[in-house]
Tab-separated table of C-alpha atoms in Angstrom:
chain	number	residue	atom	x	y	z
A	1	MET	CA	0.156	0.284	0.162
A	2	ASN	CA	1.556	3.473	-1.085
A	3	ASN	CA	0.886	6.071	1.354
A	4	SER	CA	-2.027	8.009	-0.322
A	5	THR	CA	-4.308	4.389	-0.476
A	6	ASN	CA	-3.368	4.339	3.010
A	7	MET	CA	-4.094	7.507	3.999
A	8	SER	CA	-7.321	7.824	2.297
A	9	TYR	CA	-7.895	3.858	3.862
A	10	GLN	CA	-7.947	5.552	7.159
A	11	ALA	CA	-9.794	8.484	5.954
A	12	GLY	CA	-12.555	6.269	4.988
A	13	GLN	CA	-12.365	4.086	8.465
A	14	ALA	CA	-12.304	7.186	10.669
A	15	LYS	CA	-15.234	8.481	8.499
A	16	GLY	CA	-17.111	4.637	9.259
A	17	GLU	CA	-16.334	4.993	12.660
A	18	ALA	CA	-17.770	8.838	13.006
A	19	GLN	CA	-21.355	7.342	11.185
A	20	GLU	CA	-21.322	4.894	13.233
A	21	LYS	CA	-20.855	7.045	16.607
A	22	GLY	CA	-22.803	9.041	15.092
A	23	ASN	CA	-25.920	6.218	14.686
A	24	GLN	CA	-25.231	5.149	18.298
A	25	LEU	CA	-26.007	9.207	19.752
A	26	MET	CA	-29.216	9.100	17.615
A	27	ASP	CA	-30.528	5.840	18.843
A	28	LYS	CA	-29.904	7.088	22.345
A	29	VAL	CA	-31.202	10.567	21.464
A	30	GLY	CA	-34.919	8.812	20.393
A	31	ASN	CA	-34.786	6.879	23.394
A	32	ALA	CA	-34.410	9.203	25.468
A	33	ALA	CA	-37.913	10.592	23.945
A	34	GLN	CA	-39.781	7.751	24.094
A	35	SER	CA	-38.596	7.457	27.049
A	36	ALA	CA	-39.938	11.257	28.000
A	37	LYS	CA	-43.046	10.905	26.215
A	38	GLU	CA	-43.847	8.057	27.755
A	39	SER	CA	-43.461	9.906	31.143
A	40	VAL	CA	-45.338	12.109	30.047
A	41	GLN	CA	-48.273	9.788	29.149
A	42	GLN	CA	-48.138	8.264	32.551
A	43	ALA	CA	-48.506	11.590	34.272
A	44	GLY	CA	-51.369	12.609	32.497
A	45	GLN	CA	-52.923	9.340	32.989
A	46	GLN	CA	-52.745	9.851	36.739
A	47	VAL	CA	-54.172	13.721	37.249
A	48	GLN	CA	-56.520	12.007	34.792
A	49	GLU	CA	-57.517	9.636	37.487
A	50	LYS	CA	-56.874	11.568	40.363
A	51	ALA	CA	-59.432	14.487	38.191
A	52	GLN	CA	-61.896	11.447	38.018
A	53	GLY	CA	-61.343	10.538	41.455
A	54	ALA	CA	-62.220	13.748	42.832
A	55	VAL	CA	-65.271	13.942	40.929
A	56	ASP	CA	-66.799	11.095	42.009
A	57	ALA	CA	-66.172	12.469	45.769
A	58	VAL	CA	-68.001	15.791	44.966
A	59	LYS	CA	-70.432	13.305	43.504
A	60	ASN	CA	-70.338	11.452	46.759
A	61	ALA	CA	-70.505	14.385	49.044
A	62	THR	CA	-73.887	15.628	47.365
A	63	GLY	CA	-75.385	12.618	47.368
A	64	MET	CA	-75.782	12.539	42.965
A	65	ASN	CA	-74.222	9.353	42.661
A	66	LYS	CA	-77.319	7.671	43.634
């Protein structure tokens, strides 16, 4: 291998490694975003359940639940 071929090969290697690291980083970002989305959905579900519980408590207290 002459020097220019060797340098070209090494540049190709470096580019491939950088692309792989970039792909891994994007996967991590995607996973973090999905995790955050699920957390927000869970929080929303809990708020909704608590609100329903409060409505039921008011109905029970006022006798509207009968």
